[in-house]
Amino acid sequence: MNKTFIVANWKSNKTNAESNVWINSIDYLSSEDKEVIVCPSFTSLSVFKYNITNNKSKIKIGAQNISQFDEGAYTGEVAGRQIKELADYVIVGHSERRENFHEDEGTIIKKLEIAGKYQLTPILCISDISQIQNSKIKALKKTTIVAYEPIAAIGSGIPDSPENANEMGKKIKELLEETPVLYGGSVTSENVGQFTKMPNINGVLVGGASLDPQTFAEIIKNA
Ligand code: PGA
C-alpha cells in the first residue's frame, strides 16, 4: 500500500513545555495508510521521543537539520549519530537553510550522505527541479523523500496549484524513480486533500498550520 506522508515542520518554534502541550492535545495516531512525522526543534526531540514512547504513539519523529560532519569538534552542530537516537527522519536542504545559512549543493550532498550512514531517511526539500536535475544528488536516490516547496508558496498563504505540484512530482519521479514526493507551501486543512489526491504527490510538508494541534489533526484527517 502506498502511504500518504504528513510531515510537520515546526521550524524555530515551541519550548519544551509547549511541545508537551501539543503532543498531549493531539489524539490522532498514524494509521496503516498515513505516516505522520513531526519535526520539532532539536531542543524538543527528547521530550517528543519520551512522550511518543510512553503513549505508544505511531507518530514518527524527524529532525530539521543534520550536521554535514560526523561527531567531533564542530561547535553548535548536531551529528547524525546523535539524531538517530531520537529520530527516524531528517529534513535536508530546506529553502530557509539554503538562503539564510548558505547551504549549497556540496553541503546538502554531505548531509544526505551522513543521513544515509545513520539510517535516517532524508526529506530533501527543493524549490526547483534544477536542484536535482544536474546534480550528484541523483546518485543518492535510494532512501530519499523529496519535498517540492516553491519559495513563493512558503508561509505566504498562496499555495502552488495542485496541478502544477503534480507536474513537478512527475518530473521528480522521472529523475529519481519511485521516490515519494511531498508538496509543501501554505498547506491547510482546507487545501490538503487537493494535493494528496494527485497521482504524483505522496504527501505534504506543513509549516505554519502544523503548530496548532487541532489544525494539524484536521490536516491529517483530510489528507
Ligand atoms: P508553510 O511552510 O506551510 O508555513 O508554508 C512550509 C515549509 O516551509 O516547510
Coordinates of N, CA and C and ligand atoms in Angstrom, one line a residue:
M1 N 0.8 -1.2 0.0 CA 0.0 0.0 0.0 C 0.9 1.3 0.0
N2 N 0.5 2.2 -0.8 CA 1.3 3.5 -0.8 C 0.8 4.4 0.3
K3 N 1.8 4.8 1.1 CA 1.4 5.6 2.3 C 1.3 7.1 1.9
T4 N 0.5 7.8 2.6 CA 0.5 9.3 2.5 C 1.3 9.8 3.6
F5 N 2.3 10.6 3.3 CA 3.1 11.2 4.4 C 2.6 12.6 4.8
I6 N 2.4 12.8 6.1 CA 2.0 14.1 6.5 C 3.1 14.6 7.5
V7 N 3.9 15.6 7.1 CA 5.1 16.0 7.8 C 4.9 17.4 8.4
A8 N 5.1 17.5 9.7 CA 5.0 18.8 10.4 C 6.4 19.4 10.5
N9 N 6.6 20.6 10.0 CA 7.9 21.3 10.2 C 7.7 22.5 11.1
W10 N 8.1 22.3 12.4 CA 7.8 23.4 13.3 C 8.8 24.6 13.2
K11 N 9.8 24.4 12.4 CA 10.8 25.5 12.3 C 11.3 25.9 13.7
S12 N 11.7 27.2 13.9 CA 12.2 27.6 15.2 C 11.0 28.0 16.1
N13 N 10.2 27.1 16.5 CA 9.1 27.4 17.3 C 8.9 26.3 18.4
K14 N 8.4 26.7 19.5 CA 7.9 25.9 20.7 C 9.1 25.6 21.7
T15 N 8.8 25.9 22.9 CA 9.6 25.4 24.0 C 9.3 24.0 24.3
N16 N 10.0 23.4 25.2 CA 9.7 22.0 25.6 C 8.3 21.9 26.2
A17 N 8.0 22.9 27.1 CA 6.6 22.9 27.7 C 5.5 23.0 26.6
E18 N 5.7 23.8 25.6 CA 4.7 23.9 24.6 C 4.7 22.7 23.7
S19 N 5.8 22.0 23.5 CA 5.8 20.8 22.8 C 5.0 19.7 23.5
N20 N 5.2 19.7 24.8 CA 4.4 18.8 25.6 C 2.9 19.0 25.5
V21 N 2.5 20.2 25.5 CA 1.1 20.5 25.4 C 0.6 20.0 24.0
W22 N 1.4 20.3 23.0 CA 1.0 19.9 21.6 C 0.8 18.4 21.6
I23 N 1.8 17.6 22.1 CA 1.8 16.2 22.0 C 0.5 15.6 22.7
N24 N 0.3 16.2 23.8 CA -0.8 15.7 24.6 C -2.2 16.2 24.2
S25 N -2.2 17.1 23.2 CA -3.5 17.5 22.7 C -3.9 16.8 21.4
I26 N -2.9 16.2 20.8 CA -3.2 15.5 19.5 C -3.6 14.1 19.8
D27 N -4.8 13.7 19.3 CA -5.3 12.4 19.6 C -5.2 11.5 18.4
Y28 N -4.6 12.0 17.4 CA -4.6 11.2 16.1 C -3.3 10.3 16.1
L29 N -3.5 9.0 15.8 CA -2.4 8.2 15.6 C -2.2 7.9 14.2
S30 N -1.0 7.7 13.7 CA -0.8 7.3 12.3 C -1.5 6.0 12.1
S31 N -2.0 5.9 10.9 CA -2.7 4.7 10.5 C -1.9 3.9 9.5
E32 N -2.4 2.8 9.1 CA -1.7 1.9 8.1 C -1.3 2.8 6.8
D33 N -2.3 3.6 6.4 CA -2.0 4.3 5.2 C -1.6 5.8 5.3
K34 N -1.4 6.2 6.6 CA -0.9 7.6 6.8 C 0.3 7.6 7.7
E35 N 1.4 8.1 7.2 CA 2.6 8.2 8.1 C 2.7 9.7 8.6
V36 N 2.6 9.9 9.9 CA 2.7 11.2 10.4 C 4.1 11.4 11.0
I37 N 4.8 12.4 10.5 CA 6.1 12.7 11.0 C 6.2 14.1 11.5
V38 N 6.6 14.3 12.8 CA 6.7 15.6 13.4 C 8.2 16.0 13.5
C39 N 8.5 17.2 13.0 CA 9.9 17.7 13.1 C 10.0 18.9 14.0
P40 N 10.2 18.7 15.3 CA 10.4 19.8 16.2 C 11.8 20.3 16.2
S41 N 12.1 21.4 17.0 CA 13.5 21.8 17.1 C 14.3 20.8 17.8
F42 N 15.6 20.8 17.7 CA 16.5 19.9 18.4 C 16.2 19.8 19.9
T43 N 15.9 21.0 20.5 CA 15.6 21.1 21.9 C 14.4 20.3 22.4
S44 N 13.5 20.0 21.5 CA 12.3 19.3 21.8 C 12.3 17.8 21.4
L45 N 13.4 17.4 20.8 CA 13.4 16.0 20.3 C 13.3 15.0 21.4
S46 N 14.0 15.2 22.5 CA 14.0 14.3 23.6 C 12.6 14.2 24.2
V47 N 12.0 15.3 24.5 CA 10.6 15.3 25.1 C 9.6 14.6 24.2
F48 N 9.8 14.8 22.9 CA 9.0 14.2 21.9 C 9.1 12.7 21.9
K49 N 10.4 12.2 21.9 CA 10.7 10.8 21.9 C 10.1 10.2 23.2
Y50 N 10.3 10.8 24.3 CA 9.8 10.3 25.6 C 8.3 10.1 25.6
N51 N 7.6 11.2 25.1 CA 6.1 11.1 25.0 C 5.6 10.1 24.1
I52 N 6.2 10.0 22.9 CA 5.8 9.1 21.9 C 5.9 7.6 22.4
T53 N 7.1 7.4 23.0 CA 7.3 6.0 23.5 C 6.3 5.7 24.6
N54 N 6.1 6.6 25.6 CA 5.2 6.4 26.7 C 3.8 6.2 26.2
N55 N 3.3 7.0 25.2 CA 1.9 7.0 24.8 C 1.8 5.9 23.7
K56 N 2.8 5.2 23.4 CA 2.8 4.1 22.3 C 2.2 4.7 21.0
S57 N 2.5 6.0 20.8 CA 2.0 6.6 19.6 C 2.8 6.2 18.4
K58 N 2.1 6.2 17.2 CA 2.8 5.7 16.0 C 3.4 6.9 15.3
I59 N 3.3 8.1 15.8 CA 3.8 9.3 15.2 C 5.4 9.1 15.1
K60 N 5.9 9.4 13.9 CA 7.4 9.3 13.8 C 8.0 10.7 14.0
I61 N 9.3 10.7 14.3 CA 10.0 11.9 14.7 C 11.0 12.2 13.6
G62 N 11.1 13.5 13.2 CA 12.2 13.9 12.3 C 12.9 15.1 12.9
A63 N 14.2 15.3 12.5 CA 14.9 16.5 12.9 C 14.8 17.5 11.7
Q64 N 15.1 18.7 12.0 CA 15.0 19.7 10.9 C 16.3 20.0 10.2
N65 N 17.4 19.4 10.7 CA 18.7 19.7 10.1 C 19.6 18.6 10.6
I66 N 20.8 18.5 10.0 CA 21.8 17.5 10.4 C 23.2 18.1 10.1
S67 N 24.1 17.8 10.9 CA 25.5 18.2 10.6 C 26.0 17.5 9.4
Q68 N 26.8 18.3 8.6 CA 27.4 17.6 7.4 C 28.6 16.8 7.9
F69 N 29.0 16.9 9.2 CA 30.2 16.2 9.7 C 29.7 15.1 10.6
D70 N 30.6 14.2 10.8 CA 30.4 13.2 11.9 C 30.7 13.8 13.2
E71 N 30.5 13.1 14.3 CA 30.7 13.7 15.6 C 32.2 14.2 15.7
G72 N 32.3 15.2 16.5 CA 33.7 15.8 16.7 C 33.7 17.2 17.1
A73 N 34.7 17.9 16.8 CA 34.9 19.3 17.2 C 34.2 20.3 16.2
Y74 N 32.9 20.3 16.3 CA 32.1 21.1 15.4 C 31.0 21.8 16.3
T75 N 31.5 22.8 17.0 CA 30.6 23.5 18.0 C 29.3 23.9 17.4
G76 N 28.2 23.6 18.1 CA 26.9 24.0 17.7 C 26.2 23.1 16.8
E77 N 26.9 22.1 16.3 CA 26.3 21.2 15.3 C 25.7 19.9 16.0
V78 N 24.8 19.3 15.4 CA 24.2 18.1 15.9 C 24.4 17.0 14.9
A79 N 25.1 15.9 15.3 CA 25.6 14.9 14.4 C 24.6 13.8 14.1
G80 N 24.8 13.1 13.0 CA 23.8 12.1 12.6 C 23.6 11.0 13.7
R81 N 24.7 10.6 14.3 CA 24.6 9.5 15.3 C 23.8 10.0 16.5
Q82 N 23.9 11.3 16.9 CA 23.1 11.9 18.0 C 21.6 11.9 17.6
I83 N 21.4 12.3 16.3 CA 20.0 12.4 15.9 C 19.3 11.0 15.8
K84 N 20.1 10.0 15.4 CA 19.5 8.7 15.2 C 18.9 8.1 16.5
E85 N 19.5 8.6 17.6 CA 19.0 8.1 18.9 C 17.5 8.6 19.1
L86 N 17.1 9.7 18.5 CA 15.8 10.3 18.8 C 14.9 10.4 17.6
A87 N 15.4 10.2 16.4 CA 14.5 10.4 15.2 C 14.8 9.4 14.1
D88 N 13.8 9.3 13.2 CA 14.0 8.4 12.0 C 14.1 9.2 10.7
Y89 N 13.7 10.4 10.7 CA 13.8 11.2 9.5 C 14.6 12.5 9.8
V90 N 15.0 13.1 8.7 CA 15.6 14.4 8.8 C 15.4 15.3 7.6
I91 N 15.0 16.5 7.8 CA 14.8 17.5 6.7 C 16.2 18.0 6.3
V92 N 16.4 17.9 5.0 CA 17.7 18.4 4.4 C 17.4 19.4 3.3
G93 N 18.2 20.5 3.3 CA 18.1 21.5 2.2 C 16.9 22.3 2.1
H94 N 16.2 22.6 3.3 CA 15.1 23.5 3.2 C 15.5 24.8 2.7
S95 N 14.6 25.5 1.9 CA 15.0 26.7 1.3 C 15.4 27.8 2.3
E96 N 14.9 27.7 3.5 CA 15.3 28.7 4.6 C 16.7 28.4 5.0
R97 N 17.2 27.2 4.9 CA 18.6 26.9 5.2 C 19.5 27.3 4.0
R98 N 19.0 27.0 2.8 CA 19.8 27.3 1.6 C 20.0 28.9 1.6
E99 N 19.0 29.6 2.0 CA 19.1 31.1 1.9 C 19.8 31.7 3.1
N100 N 19.3 31.3 4.3 CA 19.9 32.0 5.5 C 21.2 31.5 6.0
F101 N 21.5 30.2 5.6 CA 22.7 29.6 6.1 C 23.6 29.1 5.0
H102 N 23.3 29.6 3.8 CA 24.2 29.4 2.6 C 24.5 28.0 2.4
E103 N 23.5 27.1 2.5 CA 23.8 25.7 2.2 C 23.7 25.5 0.7
D104 N 24.9 25.0 0.2 CA 24.9 24.8 -1.2 C 24.8 23.3 -1.5
E105 N 24.9 23.0 -2.8 CA 24.7 21.6 -3.2 C 25.7 20.6 -2.5
G106 N 27.0 21.1 -2.4 CA 28.0 20.3 -1.8 C 27.7 19.9 -0.4
T107 N 27.2 20.9 0.4 CA 26.8 20.7 1.8 C 25.7 19.8 1.9
I108 N 24.7 20.0 1.0 CA 23.5 19.2 1.0 C 23.8 17.7 0.7
I109 N 24.7 17.5 -0.2 CA 25.1 16.1 -0.6 C 25.8 15.5 0.7
K110 N 26.7 16.2 1.3 CA 27.3 15.7 2.5 C 26.3 15.3 3.6
K111 N 25.3 16.2 3.8 CA 24.2 15.9 4.8 C 23.4 14.7 4.4
L112 N 23.1 14.5 3.1 CA 22.4 13.3 2.7 C 23.2 12.1 2.9
E113 N 24.5 12.2 2.7 CA 25.4 11.0 2.9 C 25.4 10.6 4.4
I114 N 25.6 11.7 5.3 CA 25.6 11.4 6.7 C 24.2 10.8 7.2
A115 N 23.1 11.3 6.6 CA 21.8 10.8 7.0 C 21.8 9.3 6.6
G116 N 22.3 9.0 5.4 CA 22.3 7.6 4.9 C 23.1 6.7 5.8
K117 N 24.3 7.2 6.3 CA 25.2 6.5 7.1 C 24.5 6.0 8.4
Y118 N 23.6 6.9 8.9 CA 22.9 6.6 10.2 C 21.5 6.1 10.0
Q119 N 21.2 5.7 8.9 CA 19.8 5.2 8.6 C 18.7 6.1 8.9
L120 N 19.0 7.4 8.7 CA 17.9 8.4 8.8 C 17.4 8.7 7.4
T121 N 16.1 8.7 7.3 CA 15.5 9.0 5.9 C 15.5 10.5 5.7
P122 N 16.2 10.9 4.7 CA 16.2 12.4 4.4 C 14.9 12.8 3.7
I123 N 14.4 14.0 4.1 CA 13.3 14.6 3.4 C 14.0 15.8 2.7
L124 N 14.4 15.6 1.4 CA 15.1 16.6 0.7 C 14.2 17.6 0.1
C125 N 14.4 18.9 0.5 CA 13.5 20.0 0.0 C 14.1 20.6 -1.2
I126 N 13.3 20.8 -2.2 CA 13.8 21.5 -3.4 C 12.7 22.5 -3.8
S127 N 13.1 23.6 -4.4 CA 12.1 24.6 -4.8 C 12.0 24.6 -6.3
D128 N 13.0 23.9 -7.0 CA 13.0 23.9 -8.4 C 13.7 22.6 -8.9
I129 N 13.2 22.1 -10.0 CA 13.7 20.8 -10.5 C 15.2 20.9 -10.8
S130 N 15.7 22.1 -11.1 CA 17.2 22.2 -11.4 C 18.0 21.8 -10.2
Q131 N 17.5 21.8 -9.0 CA 18.3 21.5 -7.8 C 18.6 20.0 -7.8
I132 N 17.9 19.2 -8.6 CA 18.3 17.8 -8.6 C 18.6 17.3 -10.1
Q133 N 18.3 18.1 -11.0 CA 18.4 17.7 -12.4 C 19.8 17.4 -12.8
N134 N 20.7 18.3 -12.6 CA 22.1 18.1 -13.0 C 23.0 17.9 -11.8
S135 N 22.5 17.2 -10.8 CA 23.2 17.1 -9.6 C 23.6 15.7 -9.2
K136 N 24.6 15.6 -8.4 CA 25.1 14.3 -7.9 C 24.0 13.7 -7.0
I137 N 23.1 14.5 -6.6 CA 22.0 14.1 -5.7 C 21.3 12.9 -6.3
K138 N 21.3 12.8 -7.6 CA 20.6 11.7 -8.3 C 21.2 10.4 -7.9
A139 N 22.5 10.4 -7.5 CA 23.1 9.1 -7.1 C 22.7 8.7 -5.8
L140 N 22.0 9.6 -5.0 CA 21.6 9.2 -3.6 C 20.2 8.9 -3.5
K141 N 19.6 8.5 -4.6 CA 18.1 8.5 -4.7 C 17.5 7.4 -3.8
K142 N 18.2 6.4 -3.4 CA 17.6 5.2 -2.8 C 16.6 5.5 -1.7
T143 N 17.1 6.2 -0.6 CA 16.2 6.3 0.6 C 15.6 7.6 0.8
T144 N 15.6 8.5 -0.2 CA 15.2 9.8 0.0 C 13.7 10.1 -0.3
I145 N 13.1 11.0 0.5 CA 11.8 11.5 0.1 C 12.1 13.0 -0.4
V146 N 11.5 13.4 -1.4 CA 11.7 14.7 -1.9 C 10.4 15.6 -1.7
A147 N 10.7 16.8 -1.1 CA 9.5 17.7 -0.9 C 9.7 18.9 -1.9
Y148 N 8.7 19.0 -2.7 CA 8.7 20.2 -3.6 C 8.1 21.4 -2.9
E149 N 8.9 22.4 -2.7 CA 8.3 23.6 -2.0 C 8.7 24.9 -2.7
P150 N 7.8 25.4 -3.6 CA 8.2 26.6 -4.3 C 8.3 27.8 -3.3
I151 N 9.3 28.6 -3.4 CA 9.6 29.6 -2.4 C 8.5 30.5 -2.2
A152 N 7.8 31.0 -3.3 CA 6.7 31.9 -3.1 C 5.6 31.4 -2.3
A153 N 5.5 30.1 -2.2 CA 4.3 29.5 -1.5 C 4.6 29.3 -0.1
I154 N 5.8 29.4 0.4 CA 6.2 29.1 1.8 C 5.7 30.3 2.6
G155 N 4.8 30.0 3.6 CA 4.4 31.0 4.6 C 3.6 32.1 4.0
S156 N 3.2 32.1 2.7 CA 2.6 33.2 2.1 C 1.1 33.1 2.1
G157 N 0.6 31.9 2.3 CA -0.9 31.8 2.2 C -1.3 31.6 0.8
I158 N -0.4 31.5 -0.1 CA -0.7 31.3 -1.6 C 0.0 30.1 -2.1
P159 N -0.7 28.9 -2.0 CA -0.1 27.7 -2.4 C 0.1 27.6 -3.9
D160 N 1.0 26.7 -4.3 CA 1.0 26.4 -5.8 C -0.3 25.7 -6.1
S161 N -0.6 25.5 -7.4 CA -1.8 24.8 -7.8 C -1.5 23.3 -7.7
P162 N -2.5 22.5 -7.3 CA -2.3 21.1 -7.2 C -1.8 20.5 -8.5
E163 N -2.3 21.0 -9.7 CA -1.9 20.5 -11.0 C -0.4 20.7 -11.2
N164 N 0.1 21.9 -10.9 CA 1.5 22.3 -11.0 C 2.4 21.4 -10.1
A165 N 1.9 21.2 -8.9 CA 2.7 20.4 -8.0 C 2.7 19.0 -8.5
N166 N 1.6 18.5 -9.0 CA 1.6 17.1 -9.6 C 2.6 17.0 -10.8
E167 N 2.6 18.0 -11.6 CA 3.6 18.0 -12.7 C 5.0 17.9 -12.3
M168 N 5.3 18.7 -11.2 CA 6.6 18.7 -10.6 C 6.9 17.3 -10.0
G169 N 5.9 16.7 -9.4 CA 6.0 15.4 -8.8 C 6.4 14.4 -9.9
K170 N 5.8 14.5 -11.0 CA 6.0 13.6 -12.2 C 7.5 13.8 -12.6
K171 N 7.9 15.0 -12.7 CA 9.3 15.2 -13.2 C 10.3 14.7 -12.2
I172 N 10.0 14.9 -10.9 CA 10.9 14.4 -9.8 C 11.0 12.8 -9.9
K173 N 9.9 12.2 -10.1 CA 9.8 10.7 -10.2 C 10.5 10.2 -11.4
E174 N 10.5 11.0 -12.5 CA 11.2 10.6 -13.7 C 12.7 10.6 -13.4
L175 N 13.2 11.5 -12.6 CA 14.6 11.6 -12.3 C 15.0 10.6 -11.2
L176 N 14.2 10.5 -10.2 CA 14.6 9.7 -9.0 C 13.7 8.5 -8.8
E177 N 13.3 7.9 -9.9 CA 12.4 6.7 -9.9 C 11.3 6.8 -9.0
E178 N 11.1 5.9 -8.1 CA 9.9 5.8 -7.3 C 10.0 6.6 -6.0
T179 N 10.8 7.6 -5.9 CA 10.9 8.4 -4.7 C 9.6 9.1 -4.4
P180 N 9.1 8.9 -3.1 CA 7.9 9.6 -2.7 C 8.1 11.1 -2.8
V181 N 7.1 11.8 -3.3 CA 7.2 13.3 -3.5 C 6.1 14.0 -2.6
L182 N 6.6 14.9 -1.8 CA 5.6 15.7 -1.0 C 5.5 17.1 -1.6
Y183 N 4.3 17.7 -1.3 CA 4.2 19.1 -1.7 C 4.2 19.9 -0.4
G184 N 4.9 21.1 -0.4 CA 4.9 22.0 0.8 C 4.8 23.4 0.4
G185 N 4.1 24.2 1.2 CA 3.9 25.6 0.9 C 2.5 26.0 1.1
S186 N 2.2 26.6 2.3 CA 0.8 27.1 2.6 C -0.2 26.0 2.5
V187 N 0.1 24.8 3.0 CA -0.8 23.7 3.1 C -1.7 24.0 4.3
T188 N -3.0 23.8 4.1 CA -4.0 24.0 5.2 C -4.9 22.8 5.2
S189 N -5.8 22.8 6.2 CA -6.7 21.7 6.3 C -7.8 21.7 5.2
E190 N -7.9 22.9 4.6 CA -8.9 23.1 3.5 C -8.3 22.6 2.2
N191 N -7.0 22.8 2.0 CA -6.5 22.5 0.6 C -5.7 21.2 0.6
V192 N -5.4 20.6 1.7 CA -4.5 19.4 1.7 C -5.0 18.3 0.8
G193 N -6.3 18.0 0.8 CA -6.9 16.9 0.0 C -6.7 17.1 -1.5
Q194 N -6.7 18.4 -1.9 CA -6.5 18.6 -3.3 C -5.1 18.2 -3.8
F195 N -4.1 18.3 -2.8 CA -2.7 17.9 -3.2 C -2.6 16.4 -3.1
T196 N -3.1 15.8 -2.0 CA -2.8 14.4 -1.7 C -3.6 13.5 -2.7
K197 N -4.6 14.0 -3.4 CA -5.3 13.2 -4.3 C -4.6 13.1 -5.7
M198 N -3.6 13.9 -5.9 CA -2.9 13.9 -7.1 C -2.0 12.7 -7.3
P199 N -1.9 12.1 -8.4 CA -1.2 10.8 -8.6 C 0.3 10.8 -8.3
N200 N 0.9 12.0 -8.5 CA 2.3 12.1 -8.3 C 2.7 12.8 -7.0
I201 N 1.8 13.0 -6.1 CA 2.0 13.6 -4.8 C 1.7 12.5 -3.7
N202 N 2.7 12.3 -2.9 CA 2.6 11.2 -1.9 C 2.4 11.8 -0.5
G203 N 2.2 13.1 -0.4 CA 2.0 13.7 1.0 C 2.3 15.2 1.0
V204 N 2.4 15.7 2.2 CA 2.6 17.1 2.4 C 3.6 17.4 3.5
L205 N 4.2 18.6 3.3 CA 5.1 19.1 4.4 C 4.5 20.4 4.8
V206 N 4.1 20.5 6.1 CA 3.3 21.6 6.6 C 4.1 22.4 7.6
G207 N 4.2 23.7 7.4 CA 4.9 24.6 8.4 C 3.9 25.2 9.3
G208 N 3.5 26.4 9.1 CA 2.7 27.2 10.0 C 1.4 26.5 10.5
A209 N 0.8 25.7 9.6 CA -0.5 25.1 10.0 C -0.3 23.8 10.9
S210 N 1.0 23.5 11.1 CA 1.2 22.3 12.0 C 1.4 22.7 13.4
L211 N 1.5 24.0 13.7 CA 1.8 24.4 15.1 C 0.6 24.3 16.0
D212 N -0.6 24.3 15.5 CA -1.7 24.1 16.3 C -2.2 22.7 16.2
P213 N -2.3 21.9 17.3 CA -2.5 20.5 17.2 C -3.9 20.2 16.6
Q214 N -4.9 21.0 16.9 CA -6.3 20.7 16.3 C -6.2 20.9 14.8
T215 N -5.6 22.0 14.3 CA -5.5 22.2 12.9 C -4.7 21.1 12.2
F216 N -3.6 20.7 12.9 CA -2.8 19.6 12.3 C -3.6 18.3 12.2
A217 N -4.4 18.1 13.3 CA -5.2 16.8 13.3 C -6.2 16.9 12.1
E218 N -6.7 18.1 11.8 CA -7.7 18.2 10.7 C -6.9 17.9 9.4
I219 N -5.7 18.4 9.3 CA -4.9 18.2 8.1 C -4.7 16.7 7.9
I220 N -4.4 16.0 8.9 CA -4.1 14.5 8.8 C -5.4 13.9 8.3
K221 N -6.5 14.3 9.0 CA -7.8 13.7 8.6 C -8.2 13.9 7.1
N222 N -7.9 15.1 6.7 CA -8.3 15.5 5.3 C -7.3 15.1 4.2
A223 N -6.1 14.6 4.6 CA -5.1 14.3 3.7 C -5.4 13.0 2.9
Ligands
PGA1 P1 4.3 26.8 5.4 O1 5.8 26.2 5.4 O2 3.4 25.6 5.5 O3 4.2 27.6 6.6 O4 4.1 27.5 4.1 C1 6.2 25.0 4.7 C2 7.6 24.8 4.9 O5 8.4 25.7 4.8 O6 8.0 23.6 5.0

